[in-house]
DNA sequence: GATAGGGCTTCCCCTTACTGGAAGGTCAAG
DNA sequence: CTTGACCTTCCAGTAAGGGGAAGCCCTATC
């Protein structure tokens, strides 16, 4: 399979596949003309990578997952630990975003959104703390 | 104020403040020794930037917000529009993360997490579609 | 055989928003 | 005069690719 075909099969852009080769995630063969020659298992690996990335795993996590996948003697506990760590990271991100969301949503609701310059959103971001107002320049 | 002091006052790392000068967000004066000399309004600007960034606004959005903040004739509608766009972007991100979270959480619950190699997490990421299984290498 | 086109190759720069570090100037204290 | 904390600039790197140039390869068509 050439890169174009494996791109269709795996659902990944050719650019991404070349990048994955660069960083050692896949090692396709080469035809005599220099073209990459992907085997079926390379395609499967790329599909795997696409799924793992879609679940938000980092490239380095994907590298570990691939190693576990390839290891018939793996313990599912190791995979689960990776997944749970990632789940926690996702939860943290969601919490951060929800904090932002709440603050911003509140400000948006407070803002009249008319032709006048008065704006609680700007006021909130400009409000100086005591610490700041003490500093004179 | 030197950069160290304004870093404390604004809560931003000195490195970040230099970067903000590089990209034109703040324009501190210079002392004869070459040190940056921040005025009170520079410090306020940096605090504003820190707040806006904490709400997740991009640097380019921050640039627009600063311009609106500086413009006494602004319409609060313009600020509100920016904020609402950003709120939508946040909502999209949260939705994406929650999708990931749900899938991953499901897989984690399915996985025994023991010494055996059988792992629904890996299986899920490795599962080939019909399209894929048709491709032979 | 020449040509057109599409696919493939490598290479380098660009993105976001900084962070780390090296090499060196400046300032106040002892 | 030295020490140490501050400041300066510049270079490189981060995550995960995307864009695009310059050029080779392959097939079809004339």
PDB file of N, CA and C in Angstrom, chain B residues 22-77:
ATOM      1  N   UNK B  22       7.218  41.787  23.041  1.00  0.00           N
ATOM      2  CA  UNK B  22       7.634  41.344  21.709  1.00  0.00           C
ATOM      3  C   UNK B  22       6.492  41.415  20.709  1.00  0.00           C
ATOM      4  N   UNK B  23       5.330  40.938  21.129  1.00  0.00           N
ATOM      5  CA  UNK B  23       4.208  40.881  20.196  1.00  0.00           C
ATOM      6  C   UNK B  23       3.341  42.137  20.285  1.00  0.00           C
ATOM      7  N   UNK B  24       3.846  43.153  20.981  1.00  0.00           N
ATOM      8  CA  UNK B  24       3.191  44.455  20.920  1.00  0.00           C
ATOM      9  C   UNK B  24       1.992  44.656  21.821  1.00  0.00           C
ATOM     10  N   UNK B  25       1.844  43.846  22.838  1.00  0.00           N
ATOM     11  CA  UNK B  25       0.695  44.025  23.736  1.00  0.00           C
ATOM     12  C   UNK B  25       0.955  45.109  24.783  1.00  0.00           C
ATOM     13  N   UNK B  26       2.188  45.240  25.181  1.00  0.00           N
ATOM     14  CA  UNK B  26       2.587  46.333  26.103  1.00  0.00           C
ATOM     15  C   UNK B  26       3.820  47.007  25.535  1.00  0.00           C
ATOM     16  N   UNK B  27       3.946  48.304  25.830  1.00  0.00           N
ATOM     17  CA  UNK B  27       5.101  49.048  25.346  1.00  0.00           C
ATOM     18  C   UNK B  27       5.723  49.838  26.491  1.00  0.00           C
ATOM     19  N   UNK B  28       6.449  49.144  27.359  1.00  0.00           N
ATOM     20  CA  UNK B  28       7.083  49.831  28.486  1.00  0.00           C
ATOM     21  C   UNK B  28       8.150  50.799  27.980  1.00  0.00           C
ATOM     22  N   UNK B  29       8.458  51.802  28.792  1.00  0.00           N
ATOM     23  CA  UNK B  29       9.574  52.707  28.479  1.00  0.00           C
ATOM     24  C   UNK B  29      10.865  51.964  28.785  1.00  0.00           C
ATOM     25  N   UNK B  30      11.978  52.643  28.538  1.00  0.00           N
ATOM     26  CA  UNK B  30      13.282  52.074  28.877  1.00  0.00           C
ATOM     27  C   UNK B  30      14.070  53.058  29.724  1.00  0.00           C
ATOM     28  N   UNK B  31      14.701  52.569  30.782  1.00  0.00           N
ATOM     29  CA  UNK B  31      15.637  53.380  31.544  1.00  0.00           C
ATOM     30  C   UNK B  31      16.928  53.527  30.742  1.00  0.00           C
ATOM     31  N   UNK B  32      17.779  54.425  31.191  1.00  0.00           N
ATOM     32  CA  UNK B  32      19.041  54.645  30.461  1.00  0.00           C
ATOM     33  C   UNK B  32      19.918  53.390  30.473  1.00  0.00           C
ATOM     34  N   UNK B  33      19.744  52.545  31.465  1.00  0.00           N
ATOM     35  CA  UNK B  33      20.542  51.313  31.524  1.00  0.00           C
ATOM     36  C   UNK B  33      19.966  50.196  30.662  1.00  0.00           C
ATOM     37  N   UNK B  34      18.876  50.472  29.982  1.00  0.00           N
ATOM     38  CA  UNK B  34      18.299  49.466  29.112  1.00  0.00           C
ATOM     39  C   UNK B  34      17.192  48.675  29.775  1.00  0.00           C
ATOM     40  N   UNK B  35      17.026  48.821  31.051  1.00  0.00           N
ATOM     41  CA  UNK B  35      15.963  48.103  31.767  1.00  0.00           C
ATOM     42  C   UNK B  35      14.595  48.615  31.327  1.00  0.00           C
ATOM     43  N   UNK B  36      13.640  47.708  31.268  1.00  0.00           N
ATOM     44  CA  UNK B  36      12.277  48.140  30.974  1.00  0.00           C
ATOM     45  C   UNK B  36      11.722  48.933  32.158  1.00  0.00           C
ATOM     46  N   UNK B  37      11.014  50.018  31.864  1.00  0.00           N
ATOM     47  CA  UNK B  37      10.405  50.836  32.913  1.00  0.00           C
ATOM     48  C   UNK B  37       8.898  50.832  32.707  1.00  0.00           C
ATOM     49  N   UNK B  38       8.208  50.100  33.553  1.00  0.00           N
ATOM     50  CA  UNK B  38       6.765  49.963  33.430  1.00  0.00           C
ATOM     51  C   UNK B  38       6.046  51.049  34.209  1.00  0.00           C
ATOM     52  N   UNK B  39       5.072  51.673  33.582  1.00  0.00           N
ATOM     53  CA  UNK B  39       4.225  52.636  34.274  1.00  0.00           C
ATOM     54  C   UNK B  39       3.068  51.877  34.924  1.00  0.00           C
ATOM     55  N   UNK B  40       2.349  52.586  35.777  1.00  0.00           N
ATOM     56  CA  UNK B  40       1.213  51.958  36.448  1.00  0.00           C
ATOM     57  C   UNK B  40       0.218  51.409  35.433  1.00  0.00           C
ATOM     58  N   UNK B  41       0.011  52.153  34.370  1.00  0.00           N
ATOM     59  CA  UNK B  41      -0.992  51.686  33.400  1.00  0.00           C
ATOM     60  C   UNK B  41      -0.499  50.449  32.640  1.00  0.00           C
ATOM     61  N   UNK B  42       0.843  50.298  32.535  1.00  0.00           N
ATOM     62  CA  UNK B  42       1.360  49.062  31.942  1.00  0.00           C
ATOM     63  C   UNK B  42       1.027  47.879  32.854  1.00  0.00           C
ATOM     64  N   UNK B  43       1.223  48.108  34.136  1.00  0.00           N
ATOM     65  CA  UNK B  43       0.918  47.051  35.104  1.00  0.00           C
ATOM     66  C   UNK B  43      -0.566  46.684  35.037  1.00  0.00           C
ATOM     67  N   UNK B  44      -1.412  47.699  34.916  1.00  0.00           N
ATOM     68  CA  UNK B  44      -2.850  47.423  34.832  1.00  0.00           C
ATOM     69  C   UNK B  44      -3.188  46.621  33.572  1.00  0.00           C
ATOM     70  N   UNK B  45      -2.531  46.993  32.501  1.00  0.00           N
ATOM     71  CA  UNK B  45      -2.732  46.291  31.237  1.00  0.00           C
ATOM     72  C   UNK B  45      -2.349  44.817  31.396  1.00  0.00           C
ATOM     73  N   UNK B  46      -1.228  44.585  32.057  1.00  0.00           N
ATOM     74  CA  UNK B  46      -0.757  43.211  32.229  1.00  0.00           C
ATOM     75  C   UNK B  46      -1.701  42.419  33.123  1.00  0.00           C
ATOM     76  N   UNK B  47      -2.207  43.061  34.144  1.00  0.00           N
ATOM     77  CA  UNK B  47      -3.186  42.383  35.000  1.00  0.00           C
ATOM     78  C   UNK B  47      -4.433  42.028  34.188  1.00  0.00           C
ATOM     79  N   UNK B  48      -4.848  42.988  33.379  1.00  0.00           N
ATOM     80  CA  UNK B  48      -5.990  42.759  32.477  1.00  0.00           C
ATOM     81  C   UNK B  48      -5.714  41.542  31.591  1.00  0.00           C
ATOM     82  N   UNK B  49      -4.525  41.514  31.011  1.00  0.00           N
ATOM     83  CA  UNK B  49      -4.156  40.397  30.144  1.00  0.00           C
ATOM     84  C   UNK B  49      -4.195  39.074  30.903  1.00  0.00           C
ATOM     85  N   UNK B  50      -3.671  39.095  32.112  1.00  0.00           N
ATOM     86  CA  UNK B  50      -3.676  37.870  32.907  1.00  0.00           C
ATOM     87  C   UNK B  50      -5.091  37.372  33.157  1.00  0.00           C
ATOM     88  N   UNK B  51      -5.997  38.284  33.435  1.00  0.00           N
ATOM     89  CA  UNK B  51      -7.396  37.899  33.686  1.00  0.00           C
ATOM     90  C   UNK B  51      -8.042  37.358  32.420  1.00  0.00           C
ATOM     91  N   UNK B  52      -7.814  38.072  31.323  1.00  0.00           N
ATOM     92  CA  UNK B  52      -8.419  37.639  30.059  1.00  0.00           C
ATOM     93  C   UNK B  52      -7.887  36.261  29.660  1.00  0.00           C
ATOM     94  N   UNK B  53      -6.586  36.078  29.819  1.00  0.00           N
ATOM     95  CA  UNK B  53      -5.994  34.777  29.491  1.00  0.00           C
ATOM     96  C   UNK B  53      -6.558  33.686  30.398  1.00  0.00           C
ATOM     97  N   UNK B  54      -6.759  34.033  31.663  1.00  0.00           N
ATOM     98  CA  UNK B  54      -7.300  33.052  32.608  1.00  0.00           C
ATOM     99  C   UNK B  54      -8.716  32.646  32.208  1.00  0.00           C
ATOM    100  N   UNK B  55      -9.390  33.539  31.498  1.00  0.00           N
ATOM    101  CA  UNK B  55     -10.720  33.188  31.004  1.00  0.00           C
ATOM    102  C   UNK B  55     -10.626  32.443  29.676  1.00  0.00           C
ATOM    103  N   UNK B  56      -9.412  32.204  29.232  1.00  0.00           N
ATOM    104  CA  UNK B  56      -9.229  31.379  28.051  1.00  0.00           C
ATOM    105  C   UNK B  56      -9.203  32.136  26.739  1.00  0.00           C
ATOM    106  N   UNK B  57      -9.261  33.462  26.787  1.00  0.00           N
ATOM    107  CA  UNK B  57      -9.193  34.223  25.539  1.00  0.00           C
ATOM    108  C   UNK B  57      -7.815  34.045  24.905  1.00  0.00           C
ATOM    109  N   UNK B  58      -7.794  33.916  23.590  1.00  0.00           N
ATOM    110  CA  UNK B  58      -6.525  33.818  22.873  1.00  0.00           C
ATOM    111  C   UNK B  58      -5.811  35.164  22.923  1.00  0.00           C
ATOM    112  N   UNK B  59      -4.528  35.133  22.593  1.00  0.00           N
ATOM    113  CA  UNK B  59      -3.760  36.376  22.548  1.00  0.00           C
ATOM    114  C   UNK B  59      -4.396  37.375  21.598  1.00  0.00           C
ATOM    115  N   UNK B  60      -4.839  36.903  20.454  1.00  0.00           N
ATOM    116  CA  UNK B  60      -5.438  37.835  19.489  1.00  0.00           C
ATOM    117  C   UNK B  60      -6.749  38.407  20.004  1.00  0.00           C
ATOM    118  N   UNK B  61      -7.517  37.598  20.702  1.00  0.00           N
ATOM    119  CA  UNK B  61      -8.718  38.120  21.343  1.00  0.00           C
ATOM    120  C   UNK B  61      -8.343  39.151  22.405  1.00  0.00           C
ATOM    121  N   UNK B  62      -7.290  38.853  23.138  1.00  0.00           N
ATOM    122  CA  UNK B  62      -6.842  39.790  24.168  1.00  0.00           C
ATOM    123  C   UNK B  62      -6.466  41.132  23.550  1.00  0.00           C
ATOM    124  N   UNK B  63      -5.841  41.059  22.390  1.00  0.00           N
ATOM    125  CA  UNK B  63      -5.462  42.291  21.694  1.00  0.00           C
ATOM    126  C   UNK B  63      -6.709  43.116  21.385  1.00  0.00           C
ATOM    127  N   UNK B  64      -7.746  42.434  20.931  1.00  0.00           N
ATOM    128  CA  UNK B  64      -8.996  43.144  20.618  1.00  0.00           C
ATOM    129  C   UNK B  64      -9.640  43.693  21.887  1.00  0.00           C
ATOM    130  N   UNK B  65      -9.607  42.887  22.934  1.00  0.00           N
ATOM    131  CA  UNK B  65     -10.210  43.326  24.200  1.00  0.00           C
ATOM    132  C   UNK B  65      -9.480  44.547  24.742  1.00  0.00           C
ATOM    133  N   UNK B  66      -8.159  44.534  24.635  1.00  0.00           N
ATOM    134  CA  UNK B  66      -7.381  45.691  25.087  1.00  0.00           C
ATOM    135  C   UNK B  66      -7.772  46.944  24.308  1.00  0.00           C
ATOM    136  N   UNK B  67      -7.954  46.761  23.003  1.00  0.00           N
ATOM    137  CA  UNK B  67      -8.333  47.900  22.158  1.00  0.00           C
ATOM    138  C   UNK B  67      -9.700  48.430  22.575  1.00  0.00           C
ATOM    139  N   UNK B  68     -10.619  47.513  22.840  1.00  0.00           N
ATOM    140  CA  UNK B  68     -11.950  47.937  23.267  1.00  0.00           C
ATOM    141  C   UNK B  68     -11.890  48.618  24.634  1.00  0.00           C
ATOM    142  N   UNK B  69     -11.060  48.058  25.482  1.00  0.00           N
ATOM    143  CA  UNK B  69     -10.910  48.607  26.836  1.00  0.00           C
ATOM    144  C   UNK B  69     -10.386  50.048  26.762  1.00  0.00           C
ATOM    145  N   UNK B  70      -9.472  50.275  25.834  1.00  0.00           N
ATOM    146  CA  UNK B  70      -8.855  51.589  25.712  1.00  0.00           C
ATOM    147  C   UNK B  70      -9.768  52.586  25.006  1.00  0.00           C
ATOM    148  N   UNK B  71     -10.776  52.080  24.344  1.00  0.00           N
ATOM    149  CA  UNK B  71     -11.637  52.940  23.537  1.00  0.00           C
ATOM    150  C   UNK B  71     -12.866  53.379  24.330  1.00  0.00           C
ATOM    151  N   UNK B  72     -12.903  54.644  24.720  1.00  0.00           N
ATOM    152  CA  UNK B  72     -14.006  55.141  25.544  1.00  0.00           C
ATOM    153  C   UNK B  72     -15.330  55.138  24.784  1.00  0.00           C
ATOM    154  N   UNK B  73     -15.234  55.087  23.478  1.00  0.00           N
ATOM    155  CA  UNK B  73     -16.475  55.134  22.695  1.00  0.00           C
ATOM    156  C   UNK B  73     -16.930  53.750  22.255  1.00  0.00           C
ATOM    157  N   UNK B  74     -16.341  52.719  22.820  1.00  0.00           N
ATOM    158  CA  UNK B  74     -16.714  51.345  22.456  1.00  0.00           C
ATOM    159  C   UNK B  74     -18.201  51.101  22.727  1.00  0.00           C
ATOM    160  N   UNK B  75     -18.735  50.123  22.063  1.00  0.00           N
ATOM    161  CA  UNK B  75     -20.086  49.642  22.381  1.00  0.00           C
ATOM    162  C   UNK B  75     -19.921  48.326  23.141  1.00  0.00           C
ATOM    163  N   UNK B  76     -20.620  48.199  24.248  1.00  0.00           N
ATOM    164  CA  UNK B  76     -20.474  46.963  25.029  1.00  0.00           C
ATOM    165  C   UNK B  76     -20.902  45.759  24.197  1.00  0.00           C
ATOM    166  N   UNK B  77     -21.719  45.998  23.172  1.00  0.00           N
ATOM    167  CA  UNK B  77     -22.143  44.910  22.289  1.00  0.00           C
ATOM    168  C   UNK B  77     -20.938  44.234  21.637  1.00  0.00           C
TER     169      UNK B  77
END
